[in-house]
XYZ file of C-alpha atoms in Angstrom:
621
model
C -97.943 -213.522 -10.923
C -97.489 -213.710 -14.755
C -99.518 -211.146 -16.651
C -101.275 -212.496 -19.848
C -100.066 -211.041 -23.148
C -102.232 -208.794 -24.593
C -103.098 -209.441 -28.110
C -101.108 -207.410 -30.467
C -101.726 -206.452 -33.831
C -99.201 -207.287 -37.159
C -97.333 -203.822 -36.368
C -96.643 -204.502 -32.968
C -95.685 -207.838 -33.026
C -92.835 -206.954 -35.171
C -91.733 -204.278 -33.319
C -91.916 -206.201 -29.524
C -90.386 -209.889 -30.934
C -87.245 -207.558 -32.476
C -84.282 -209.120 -31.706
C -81.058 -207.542 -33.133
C -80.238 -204.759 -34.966
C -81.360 -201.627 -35.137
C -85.371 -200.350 -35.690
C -87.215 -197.691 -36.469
C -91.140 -197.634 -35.003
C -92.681 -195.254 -36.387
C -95.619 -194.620 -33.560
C -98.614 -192.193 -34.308
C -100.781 -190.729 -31.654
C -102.595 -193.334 -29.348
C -101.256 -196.326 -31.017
C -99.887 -198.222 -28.231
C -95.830 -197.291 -28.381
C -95.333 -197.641 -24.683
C -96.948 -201.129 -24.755
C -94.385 -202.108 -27.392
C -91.362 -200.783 -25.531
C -92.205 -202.603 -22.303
C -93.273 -205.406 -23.755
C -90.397 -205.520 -26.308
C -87.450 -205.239 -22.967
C -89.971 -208.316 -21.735
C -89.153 -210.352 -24.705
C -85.296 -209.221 -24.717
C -85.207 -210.734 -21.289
C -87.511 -213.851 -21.780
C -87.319 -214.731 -25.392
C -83.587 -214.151 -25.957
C -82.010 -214.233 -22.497
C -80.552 -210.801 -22.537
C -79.108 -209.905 -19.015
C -81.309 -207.114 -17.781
C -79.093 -205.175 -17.072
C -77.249 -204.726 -20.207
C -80.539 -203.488 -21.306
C -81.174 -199.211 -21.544
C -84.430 -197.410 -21.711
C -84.294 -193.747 -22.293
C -86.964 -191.409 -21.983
C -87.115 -187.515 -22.311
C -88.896 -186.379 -18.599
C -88.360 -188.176 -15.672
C -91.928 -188.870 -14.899
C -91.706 -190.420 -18.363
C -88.881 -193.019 -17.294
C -90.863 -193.433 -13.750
C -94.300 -194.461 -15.780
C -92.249 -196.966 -17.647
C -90.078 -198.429 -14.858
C -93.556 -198.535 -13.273
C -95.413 -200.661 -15.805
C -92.176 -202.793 -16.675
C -92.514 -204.087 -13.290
C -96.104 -204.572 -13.335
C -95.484 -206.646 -16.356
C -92.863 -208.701 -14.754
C -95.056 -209.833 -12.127
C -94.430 -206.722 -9.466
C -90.465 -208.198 -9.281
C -87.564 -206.259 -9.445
C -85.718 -206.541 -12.932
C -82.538 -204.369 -13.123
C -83.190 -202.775 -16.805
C -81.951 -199.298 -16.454
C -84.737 -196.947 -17.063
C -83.663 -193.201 -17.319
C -84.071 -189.756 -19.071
C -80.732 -188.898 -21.418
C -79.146 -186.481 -18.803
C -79.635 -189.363 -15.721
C -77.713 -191.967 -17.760
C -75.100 -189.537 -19.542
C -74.567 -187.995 -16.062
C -73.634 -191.688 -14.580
C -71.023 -191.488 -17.102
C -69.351 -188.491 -15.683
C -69.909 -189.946 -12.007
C -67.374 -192.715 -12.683
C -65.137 -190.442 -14.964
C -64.962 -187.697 -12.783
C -66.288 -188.274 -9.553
C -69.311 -186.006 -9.981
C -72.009 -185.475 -7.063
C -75.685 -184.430 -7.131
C -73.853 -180.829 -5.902
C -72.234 -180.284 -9.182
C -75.151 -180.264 -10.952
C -76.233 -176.210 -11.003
C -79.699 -175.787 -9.117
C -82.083 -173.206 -11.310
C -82.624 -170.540 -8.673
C -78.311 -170.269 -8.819
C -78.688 -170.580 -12.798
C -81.341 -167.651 -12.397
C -79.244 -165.364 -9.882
C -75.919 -165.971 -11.939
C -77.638 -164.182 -14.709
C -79.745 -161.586 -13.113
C -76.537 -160.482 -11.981
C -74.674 -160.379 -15.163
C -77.751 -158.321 -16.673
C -77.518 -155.996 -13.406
C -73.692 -155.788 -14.481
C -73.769 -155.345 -17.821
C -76.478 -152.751 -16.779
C -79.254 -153.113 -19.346
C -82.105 -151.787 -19.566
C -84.310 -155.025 -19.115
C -88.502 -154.565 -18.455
C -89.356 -158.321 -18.951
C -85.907 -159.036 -16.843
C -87.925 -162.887 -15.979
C -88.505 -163.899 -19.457
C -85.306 -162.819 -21.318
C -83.615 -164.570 -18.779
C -86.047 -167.434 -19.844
C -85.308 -166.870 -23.336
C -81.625 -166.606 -22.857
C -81.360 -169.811 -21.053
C -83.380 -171.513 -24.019
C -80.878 -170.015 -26.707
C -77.184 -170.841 -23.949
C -79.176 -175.049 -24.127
C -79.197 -174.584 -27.785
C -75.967 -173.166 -28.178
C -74.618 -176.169 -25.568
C -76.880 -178.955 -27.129
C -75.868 -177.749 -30.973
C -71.661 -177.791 -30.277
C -72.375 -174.678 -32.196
C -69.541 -171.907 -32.111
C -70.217 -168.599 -30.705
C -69.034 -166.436 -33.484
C -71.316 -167.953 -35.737
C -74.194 -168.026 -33.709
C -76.972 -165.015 -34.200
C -78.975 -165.040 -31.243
C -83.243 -163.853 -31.275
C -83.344 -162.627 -27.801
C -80.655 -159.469 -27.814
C -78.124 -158.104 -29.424
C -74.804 -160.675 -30.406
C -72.351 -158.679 -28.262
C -74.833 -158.847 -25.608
C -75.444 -162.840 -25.656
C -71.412 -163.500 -25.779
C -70.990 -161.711 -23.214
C -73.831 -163.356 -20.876
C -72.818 -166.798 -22.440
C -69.028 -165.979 -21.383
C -69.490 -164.541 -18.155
C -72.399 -167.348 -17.415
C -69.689 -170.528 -18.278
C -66.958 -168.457 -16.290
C -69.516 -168.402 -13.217
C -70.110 -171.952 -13.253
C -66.578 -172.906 -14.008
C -65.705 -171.119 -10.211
C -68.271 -172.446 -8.422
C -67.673 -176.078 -9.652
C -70.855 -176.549 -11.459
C -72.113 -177.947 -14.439
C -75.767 -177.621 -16.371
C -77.810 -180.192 -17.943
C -76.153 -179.377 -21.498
C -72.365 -179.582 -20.085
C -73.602 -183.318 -18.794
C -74.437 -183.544 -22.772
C -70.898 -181.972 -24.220
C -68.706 -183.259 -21.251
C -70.089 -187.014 -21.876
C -70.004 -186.378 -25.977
C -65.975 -185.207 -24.846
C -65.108 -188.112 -22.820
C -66.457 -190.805 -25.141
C -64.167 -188.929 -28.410
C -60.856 -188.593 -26.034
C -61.537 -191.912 -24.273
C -61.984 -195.050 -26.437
C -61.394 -197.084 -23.500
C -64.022 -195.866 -20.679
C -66.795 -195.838 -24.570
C -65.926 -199.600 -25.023
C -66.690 -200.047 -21.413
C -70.005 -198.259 -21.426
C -70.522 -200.359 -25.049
C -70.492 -203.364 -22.453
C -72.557 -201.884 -20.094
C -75.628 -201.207 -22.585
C -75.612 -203.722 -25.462
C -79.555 -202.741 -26.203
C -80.501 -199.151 -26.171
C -84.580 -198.185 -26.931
C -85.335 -194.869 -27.198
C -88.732 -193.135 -26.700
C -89.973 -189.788 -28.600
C -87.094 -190.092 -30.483
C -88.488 -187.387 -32.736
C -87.034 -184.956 -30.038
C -83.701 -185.821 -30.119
C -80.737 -183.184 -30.108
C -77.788 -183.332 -31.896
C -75.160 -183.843 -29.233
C -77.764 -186.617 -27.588
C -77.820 -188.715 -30.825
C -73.755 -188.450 -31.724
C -73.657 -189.974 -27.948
C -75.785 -192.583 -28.531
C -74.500 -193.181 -31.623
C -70.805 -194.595 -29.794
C -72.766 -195.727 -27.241
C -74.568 -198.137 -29.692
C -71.450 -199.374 -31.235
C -70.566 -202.630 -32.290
C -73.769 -204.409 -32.551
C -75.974 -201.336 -33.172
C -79.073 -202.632 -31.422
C -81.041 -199.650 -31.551
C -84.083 -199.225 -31.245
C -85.960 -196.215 -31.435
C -89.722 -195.297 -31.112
C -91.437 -191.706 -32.349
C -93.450 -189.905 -34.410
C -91.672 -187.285 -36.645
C -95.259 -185.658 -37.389
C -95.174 -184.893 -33.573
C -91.850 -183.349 -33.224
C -92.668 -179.938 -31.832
C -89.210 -178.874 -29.453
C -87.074 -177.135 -32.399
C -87.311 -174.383 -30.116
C -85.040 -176.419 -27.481
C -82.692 -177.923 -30.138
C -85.086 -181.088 -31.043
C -84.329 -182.188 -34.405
C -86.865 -184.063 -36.576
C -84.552 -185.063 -39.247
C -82.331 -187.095 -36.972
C -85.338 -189.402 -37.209
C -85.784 -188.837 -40.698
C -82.310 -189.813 -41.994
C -82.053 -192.891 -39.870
C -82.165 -194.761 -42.236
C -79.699 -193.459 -44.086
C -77.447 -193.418 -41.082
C -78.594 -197.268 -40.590
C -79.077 -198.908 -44.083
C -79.868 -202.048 -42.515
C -82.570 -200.902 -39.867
C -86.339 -202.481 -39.808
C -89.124 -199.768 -40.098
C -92.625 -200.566 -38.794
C -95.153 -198.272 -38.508
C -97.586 -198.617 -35.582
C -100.554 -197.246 -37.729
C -103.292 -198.490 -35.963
C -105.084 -195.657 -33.713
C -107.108 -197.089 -30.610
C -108.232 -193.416 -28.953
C -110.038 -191.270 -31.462
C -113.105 -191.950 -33.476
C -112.698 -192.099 -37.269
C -113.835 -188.672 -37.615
C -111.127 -187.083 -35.503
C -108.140 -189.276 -37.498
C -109.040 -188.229 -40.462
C -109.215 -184.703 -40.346
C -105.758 -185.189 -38.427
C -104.691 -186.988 -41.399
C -105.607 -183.756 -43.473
C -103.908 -181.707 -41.681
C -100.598 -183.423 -41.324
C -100.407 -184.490 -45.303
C -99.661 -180.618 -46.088
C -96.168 -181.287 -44.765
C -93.389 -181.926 -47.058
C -90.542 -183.133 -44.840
C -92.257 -186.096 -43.728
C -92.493 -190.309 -43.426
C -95.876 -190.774 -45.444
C -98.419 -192.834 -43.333
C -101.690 -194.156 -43.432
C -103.390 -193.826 -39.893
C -106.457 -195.942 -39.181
C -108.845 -196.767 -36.408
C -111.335 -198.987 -35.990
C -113.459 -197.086 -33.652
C -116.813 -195.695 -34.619
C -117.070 -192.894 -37.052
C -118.510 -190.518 -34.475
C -119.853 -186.764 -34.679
C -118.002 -184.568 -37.280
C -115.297 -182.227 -36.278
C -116.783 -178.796 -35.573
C -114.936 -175.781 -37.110
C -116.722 -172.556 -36.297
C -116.414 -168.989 -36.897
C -117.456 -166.603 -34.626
C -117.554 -162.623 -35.103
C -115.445 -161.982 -31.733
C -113.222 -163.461 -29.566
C -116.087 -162.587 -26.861
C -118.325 -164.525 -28.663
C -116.276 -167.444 -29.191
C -115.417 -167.259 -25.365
C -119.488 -167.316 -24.232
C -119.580 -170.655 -26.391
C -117.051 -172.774 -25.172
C -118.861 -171.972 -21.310
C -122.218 -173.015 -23.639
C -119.954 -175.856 -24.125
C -118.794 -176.707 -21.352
C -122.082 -176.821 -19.328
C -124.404 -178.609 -21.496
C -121.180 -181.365 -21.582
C -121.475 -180.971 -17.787
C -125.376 -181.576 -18.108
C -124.540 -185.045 -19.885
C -122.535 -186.174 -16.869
C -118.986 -185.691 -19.185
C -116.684 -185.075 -16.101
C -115.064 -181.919 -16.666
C -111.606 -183.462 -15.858
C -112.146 -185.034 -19.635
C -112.651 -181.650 -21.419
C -109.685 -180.023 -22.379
C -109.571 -176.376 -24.086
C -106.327 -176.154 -25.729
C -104.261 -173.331 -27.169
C -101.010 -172.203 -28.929
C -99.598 -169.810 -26.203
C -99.742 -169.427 -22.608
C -101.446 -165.685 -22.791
C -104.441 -166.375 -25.009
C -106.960 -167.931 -22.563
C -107.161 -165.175 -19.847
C -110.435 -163.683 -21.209
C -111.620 -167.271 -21.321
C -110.582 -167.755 -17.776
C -112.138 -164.763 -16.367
C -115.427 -165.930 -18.221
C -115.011 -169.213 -16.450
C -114.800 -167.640 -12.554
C -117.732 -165.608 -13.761
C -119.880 -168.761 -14.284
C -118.016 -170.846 -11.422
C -116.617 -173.639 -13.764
C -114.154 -175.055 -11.932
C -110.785 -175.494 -13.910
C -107.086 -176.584 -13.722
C -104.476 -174.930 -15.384
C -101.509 -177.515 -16.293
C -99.192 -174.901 -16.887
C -98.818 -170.952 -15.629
C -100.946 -168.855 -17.437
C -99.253 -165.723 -16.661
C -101.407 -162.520 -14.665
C -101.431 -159.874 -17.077
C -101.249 -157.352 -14.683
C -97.821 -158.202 -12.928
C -96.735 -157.974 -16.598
C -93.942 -154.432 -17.211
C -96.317 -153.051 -19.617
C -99.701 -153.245 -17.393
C -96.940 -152.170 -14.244
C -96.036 -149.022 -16.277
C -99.920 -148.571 -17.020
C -100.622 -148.402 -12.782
C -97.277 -145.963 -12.301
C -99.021 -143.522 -15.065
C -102.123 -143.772 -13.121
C -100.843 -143.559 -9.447
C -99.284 -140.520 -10.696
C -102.197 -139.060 -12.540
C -104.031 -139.245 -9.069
C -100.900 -137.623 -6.999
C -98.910 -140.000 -5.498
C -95.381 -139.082 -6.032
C -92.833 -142.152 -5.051
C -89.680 -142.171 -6.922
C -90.144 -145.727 -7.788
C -93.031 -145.002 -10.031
C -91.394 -141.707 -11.367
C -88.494 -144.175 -12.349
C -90.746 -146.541 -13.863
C -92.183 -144.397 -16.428
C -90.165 -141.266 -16.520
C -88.361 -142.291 -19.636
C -91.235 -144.386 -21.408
C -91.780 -142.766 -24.170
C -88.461 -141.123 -23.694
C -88.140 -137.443 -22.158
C -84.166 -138.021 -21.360
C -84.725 -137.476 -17.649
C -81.822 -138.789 -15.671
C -82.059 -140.837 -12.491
C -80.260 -138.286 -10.634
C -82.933 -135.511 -11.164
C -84.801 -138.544 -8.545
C -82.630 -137.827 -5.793
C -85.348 -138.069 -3.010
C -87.901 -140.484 -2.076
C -90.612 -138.599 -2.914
C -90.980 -136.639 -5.933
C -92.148 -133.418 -7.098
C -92.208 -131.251 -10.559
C -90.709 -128.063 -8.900
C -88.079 -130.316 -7.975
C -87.403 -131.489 -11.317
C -88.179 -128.034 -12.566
C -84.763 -126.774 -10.165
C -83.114 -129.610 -11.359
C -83.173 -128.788 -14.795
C -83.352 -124.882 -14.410
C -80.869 -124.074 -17.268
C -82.129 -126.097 -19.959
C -85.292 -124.801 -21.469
C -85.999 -127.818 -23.622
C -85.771 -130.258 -20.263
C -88.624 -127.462 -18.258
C -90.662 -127.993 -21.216
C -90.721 -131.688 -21.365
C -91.328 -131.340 -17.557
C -94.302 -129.374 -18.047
C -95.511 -131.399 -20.673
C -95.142 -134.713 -18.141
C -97.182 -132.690 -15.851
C -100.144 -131.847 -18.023
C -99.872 -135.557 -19.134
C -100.829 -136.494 -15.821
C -103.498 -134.272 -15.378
C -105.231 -135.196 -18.151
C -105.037 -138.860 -17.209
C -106.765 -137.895 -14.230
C -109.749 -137.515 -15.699
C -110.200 -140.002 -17.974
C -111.450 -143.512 -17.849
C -108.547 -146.459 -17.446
C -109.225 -147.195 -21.247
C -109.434 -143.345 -22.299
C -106.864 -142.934 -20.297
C -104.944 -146.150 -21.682
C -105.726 -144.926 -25.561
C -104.520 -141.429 -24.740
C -100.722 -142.773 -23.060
C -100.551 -144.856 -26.170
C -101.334 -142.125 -28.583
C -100.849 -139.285 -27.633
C -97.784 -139.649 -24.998
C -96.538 -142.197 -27.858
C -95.904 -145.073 -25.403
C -96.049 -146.906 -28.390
C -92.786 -145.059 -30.052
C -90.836 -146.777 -26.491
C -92.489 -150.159 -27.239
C -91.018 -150.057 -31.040
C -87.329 -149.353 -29.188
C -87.652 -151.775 -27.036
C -88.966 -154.517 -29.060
C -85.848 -153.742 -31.591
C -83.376 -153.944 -29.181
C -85.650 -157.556 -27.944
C -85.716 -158.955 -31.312
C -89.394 -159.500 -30.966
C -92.005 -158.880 -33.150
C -93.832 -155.147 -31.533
C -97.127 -156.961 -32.653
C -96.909 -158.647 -29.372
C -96.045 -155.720 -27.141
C -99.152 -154.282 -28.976
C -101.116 -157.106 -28.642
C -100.426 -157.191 -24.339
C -101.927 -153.332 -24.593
C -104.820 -154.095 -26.699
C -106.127 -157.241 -24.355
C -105.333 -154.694 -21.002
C -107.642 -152.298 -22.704
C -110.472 -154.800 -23.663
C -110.527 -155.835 -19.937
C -109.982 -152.361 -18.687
C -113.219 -151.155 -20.752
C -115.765 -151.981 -18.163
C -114.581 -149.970 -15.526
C -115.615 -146.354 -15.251
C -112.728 -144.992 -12.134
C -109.496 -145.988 -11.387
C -110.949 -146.922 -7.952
C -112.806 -150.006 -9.695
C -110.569 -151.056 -12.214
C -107.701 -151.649 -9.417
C -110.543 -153.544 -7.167
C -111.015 -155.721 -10.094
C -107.354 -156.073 -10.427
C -107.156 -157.226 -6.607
C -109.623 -159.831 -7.183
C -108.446 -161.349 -10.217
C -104.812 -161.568 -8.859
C -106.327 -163.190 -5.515
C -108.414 -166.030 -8.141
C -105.150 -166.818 -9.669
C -103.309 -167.302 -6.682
C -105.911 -169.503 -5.357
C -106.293 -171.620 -8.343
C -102.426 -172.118 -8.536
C -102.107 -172.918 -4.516
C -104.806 -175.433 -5.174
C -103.271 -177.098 -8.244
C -100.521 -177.730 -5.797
C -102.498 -179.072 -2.471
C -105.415 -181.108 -4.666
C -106.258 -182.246 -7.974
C -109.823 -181.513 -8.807
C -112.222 -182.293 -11.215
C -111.812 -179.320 -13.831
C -111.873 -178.468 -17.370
C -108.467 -178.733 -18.370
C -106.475 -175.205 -19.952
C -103.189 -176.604 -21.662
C -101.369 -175.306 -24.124
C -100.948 -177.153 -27.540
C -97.063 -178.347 -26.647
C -97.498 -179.025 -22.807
C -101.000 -181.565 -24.395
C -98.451 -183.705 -25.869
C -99.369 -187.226 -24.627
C -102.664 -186.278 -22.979
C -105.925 -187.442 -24.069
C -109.382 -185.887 -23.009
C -112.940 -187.123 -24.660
C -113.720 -183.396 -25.760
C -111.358 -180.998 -26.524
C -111.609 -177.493 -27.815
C -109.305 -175.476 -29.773
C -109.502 -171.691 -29.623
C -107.924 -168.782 -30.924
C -107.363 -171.031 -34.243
C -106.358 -167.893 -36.341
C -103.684 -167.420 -38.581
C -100.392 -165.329 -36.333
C -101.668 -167.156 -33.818
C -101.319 -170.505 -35.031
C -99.199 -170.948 -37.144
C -97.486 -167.864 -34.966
C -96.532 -164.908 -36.550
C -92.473 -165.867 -35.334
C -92.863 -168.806 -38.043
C -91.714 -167.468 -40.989
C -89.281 -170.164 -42.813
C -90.805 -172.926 -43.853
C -89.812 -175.293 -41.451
C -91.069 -173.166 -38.639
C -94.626 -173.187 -40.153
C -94.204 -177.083 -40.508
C -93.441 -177.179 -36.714
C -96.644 -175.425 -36.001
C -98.792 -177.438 -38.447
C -96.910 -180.281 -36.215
C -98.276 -178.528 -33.072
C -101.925 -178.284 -34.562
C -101.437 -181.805 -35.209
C -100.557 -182.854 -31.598
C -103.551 -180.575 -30.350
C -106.229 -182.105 -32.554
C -104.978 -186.129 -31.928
C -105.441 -185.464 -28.155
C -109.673 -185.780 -28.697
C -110.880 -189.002 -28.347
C -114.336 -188.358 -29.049
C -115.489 -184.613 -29.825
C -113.309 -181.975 -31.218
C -114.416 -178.091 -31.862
C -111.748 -175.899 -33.784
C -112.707 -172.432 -32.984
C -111.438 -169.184 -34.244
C -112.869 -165.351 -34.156
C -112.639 -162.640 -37.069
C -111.911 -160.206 -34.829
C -109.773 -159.629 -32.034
C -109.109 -156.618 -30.087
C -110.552 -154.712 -32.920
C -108.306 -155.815 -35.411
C -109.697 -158.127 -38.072
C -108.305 -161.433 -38.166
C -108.302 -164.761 -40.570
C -108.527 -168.005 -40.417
C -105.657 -170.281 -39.773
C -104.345 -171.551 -42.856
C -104.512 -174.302 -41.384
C -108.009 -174.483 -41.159
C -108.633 -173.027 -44.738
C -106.351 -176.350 -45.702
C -109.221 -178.492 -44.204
C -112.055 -176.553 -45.154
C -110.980 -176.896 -48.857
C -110.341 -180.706 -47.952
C -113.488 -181.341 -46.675
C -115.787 -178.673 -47.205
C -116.753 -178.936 -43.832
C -117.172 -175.149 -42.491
C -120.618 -176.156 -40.163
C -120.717 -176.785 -36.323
């Protein structure tokens, strides 16, 4: 069965009757760039009798390449055409198949990736709280180490330390190297390798592939373009697809410029832009299009729709994060009055942390929701664990594990040896340390510490391990020897206070504790058995290709978004990228929403609102 050609307009047609060569489309948010790419391999095949095969679609995700394979077919008639559809690790790993005889086996599994380092950090014995997310971080920073070719001296990692990182990086290669394996980043280097020292197994690849597209080409890596670079070679019919305005993976070695200097790289590629917006109402591409002009390194473009104007962005202020919070449920129910489905309302934000209040708000009203990500239980969090040892103490329970948990945080220089029993007691650690005065002073300190906690309030009692135990002087150390910002550390405490505040005992804050971890586990167990109709909580870089009719952005406020890591200017241009991505996902109604204070700290605007406002002078809901 033949499927009739849709009608496409001036833009597309260019890019999807492309013959040779190479192309640049550049494709903004909703304007159709999958229909051109399937529709373009349909032409290939039909117009200019290419041999399927020789044809090579590369996507970043797998479900990506599946979705595509999927409506390829459809669009042949349901028949089988062998076009290679495939993510850049599938098809570069095919490579080393042939070459070297690889199996699915060599390919390192993440729970061994995860236990290879946990024991290095266990070896090189440091003192790790957040042991889960450095390793997390350090796997991020080894990719972009791999995916960069970039030499170890000169690298300057942001998780730890430099001696630290070579040595993980070393011992980490050495591991895999004597075990047989390879990651996703060796495919990258090993194929890159092969293709340099190997002329003869390139040319026969060149063969293989004699038309490469390329989807979200904007978050292309080094390594992955020098391979398809040779891989392109003779005829150099490229063609790639993306958006550099949504190019928002820097953090995993993505680099926007690739896509900017094609043309430089390809003096004789054909640009069209795909300018033509069929989701969002003229409002909502407009103030995207305010947004996005305040970036310099950029391809200038002039995004229409010809949808209805529709109702004028909201940006609204509100005096707390509280208050902000009680208005999105406002929100959400009188959308669920109009019949909206809630599966089309989408409340989107910059990091994975910021919606918890919002989520606790939304069990207290029963609005059913679906997280698309994690968003992480503050209380199995080091910081609110170190909080519960301080109390369990406080109210006389006396397990070495919690002694060894917070015994040294703020420092007080007792050793793990003075915990030589399962349970613990002060006259023990008094004995212990009977010949230094200094240590029986500390001790006694530790001890009046505790009973002073005991009768306070979790939030008193919070406010006085903070200030006056000067927990905060141990989050400073730590954060140093982290390379993070202590603003975050800071920020974890503050929010564990603010939900902390309502309980008067110990005995009800660590009920309430129970039942929020028991929500959470529920809502994740059922994102896995069922999808159901709920609001949708993403954050702005796992949105990327989503659409919803009403979406709301929160927490809009400037260390937030842009975050307060951006400092050079291409960082802050990544997040203005990010804000970009969020606010194109609306179709119909869009609500920017930030508070002025937050945690008790006063707070401001995004500047990337304050760009708009002066724009537009728009500042009412």
């Amino acid at each position: 069965m033949k499927i009739k050609e849709p009608k496409f307009n001036d833009a597309q047609q260019k890019a999807v009757f492309h013959n040779k060569g190479p192309m640049m489309v550049l494709a903004g948010p909703g304007s159709g760039k999958t229909l051109v790419i399937t529709h373009r391999t349909k032409q290939l095949i039909e117009k200019y009798h290419i041999e399927p095969s020789k044809i090579l679609v590369i996507t970043f995700t797998k479900a990506a390449a599946e979705e595509m394979k999927n409506r390829f077919q459809r669009l042949m008639g349901g028949k089988y055409v062998p076009v290679r559809f495939g993510t850049f690790h599938a098809v570069f790993f095919t490579v080393l198949k042939y070459a070297y005889h690889f199996n699915a086996n060599n390919i390192i599994r993440e729970s061994d990736k995860k236990r290879i380092l946990l024991e290095i950090i266990e070896h090189l014995d440091l003192d790790m709280e957040d042991t889960n997310d450095f390793i997390k971080d350090i796997t991020s920073e080894i990719s972009l180490v791999k995916g960069e070719m970039i030499s170890l001296e000169h690298y300057f990692p942001m998780n730890c330390p430099k001696d630290v990182f070579q040595k993980i990086y070393t011992r980490y290669n050495q591991a895999l190297e004597r075990k047989g394996w390879i990651d996703f980043e060796d495919m990258l280097v090993m194929c890159y390798d092969l293709f340099v020292q190997r002329p003869d197994i390139l040319a026969q690849w060149q063969k293989q592939f004699t038309y490469i597209l390329i989807d979200e080409f904007q978050d292309i890596n080094k390594v992955q373009y020098d391979i398809i670079r040779m891989l392109a070679k003779p005829e150099d019919n490229l063609f790639i697809v993306g958006d550099d305005d949504q190019s928002i993976y820097r953090f995993r070695g993505a680099k926007p410029e690739i896509m900017l200097q094609f043309e430089q790289v390809y003096p004789k590629a054909k640009k069209v832009f795909l300018d033509m917006n069929y989701r969002s109402t003229q409002c909502i591409v407009q103030t995207a299009a305010m947004i996005i002009s305040n970036n310099k390194k950029r391809f200038p473009k002039n995004i229409r729709t010809e949808n209805a104007r529709g109702t004028e962005v909201a940006i609204r202020e509100f005096e707390t994060v509280k208050a902000q919070n009680e208005r999105v449920v406002e929100l959400i129910q009188s959308y669920q009055k109009q019949g909206v489905p809630l599966s089309e309302i989408a409340i989107l934000f910059r990091t994975n942390t910021q919606p918890r209040a919002l989520l606790s708000k939304c069990m207290e009203y029963n609005i059913p929701f679906v997280m698309k990500e994690q968003v992480p239980n503050i209380y199995d969090h080091w910081i609110a664990k170190n909080m519960i040892a301080y109390f369990q103490l406080a109210l006389g329970k006396r397990e070495r594990s919690l002694f060894l948990q917070v015994a040294n945080r703020p420092k007080r220089y007792l050793s793990r040896q003075s915990f030589d029993t399962a349970e613990i007691s002060f006259e023990r650690l008094r004995t212990f340390y009977q010949d230094k005065k200094w240590m029986l002073d500390r001790i006694d300190a530790f001890e009046e510490d505790l009973q002073m906690i005991s009768t306070m309030t979790p939030y008193a009692a919070m406010n006085y391990i903070r200030k006056a135990i000067d927990y905060e002087s141990y989050l400073e150390e730590y954060a140093a020897y982290r390379h993070i910002k202590v603003e975050e550390l800071l920020d974890l405490l503050d929010e564990l206070m603010e939900m902390a505040k309502p309980y008067r005992t110990y005995k009800e804050w660590f009920q309430h504790i129970q039942k929020y971890q028991e929500e959470i586990t529920q809502k994740t167990q059922k994102k896995q058995n069922e999808m159901e109709d709920g609001v949708a909580f993403v954050t702005m870089h796992g949105s990327k290709g989503l659409e919803y009719e009403v979406v709301i952005i929160i927490d809009v406020n400037e260390g937030i978004i842009p975050h307060q890591k951006a400092v050079l200017e291409e960082d802050v241009e990544e997040e203005r990228r990010m804000f970009y991505v969020a606010v194109t996902r609306a179709k119909k109604d869009l609500y920017i929403f930030f508070a002025k204070e937050r945690f008790q700290k006063e707070q401001s605007m995004s500047r990337f609102v304050a760009e708009l406002l002066q724009a537009e002078g728009n500042d009412s809901e």
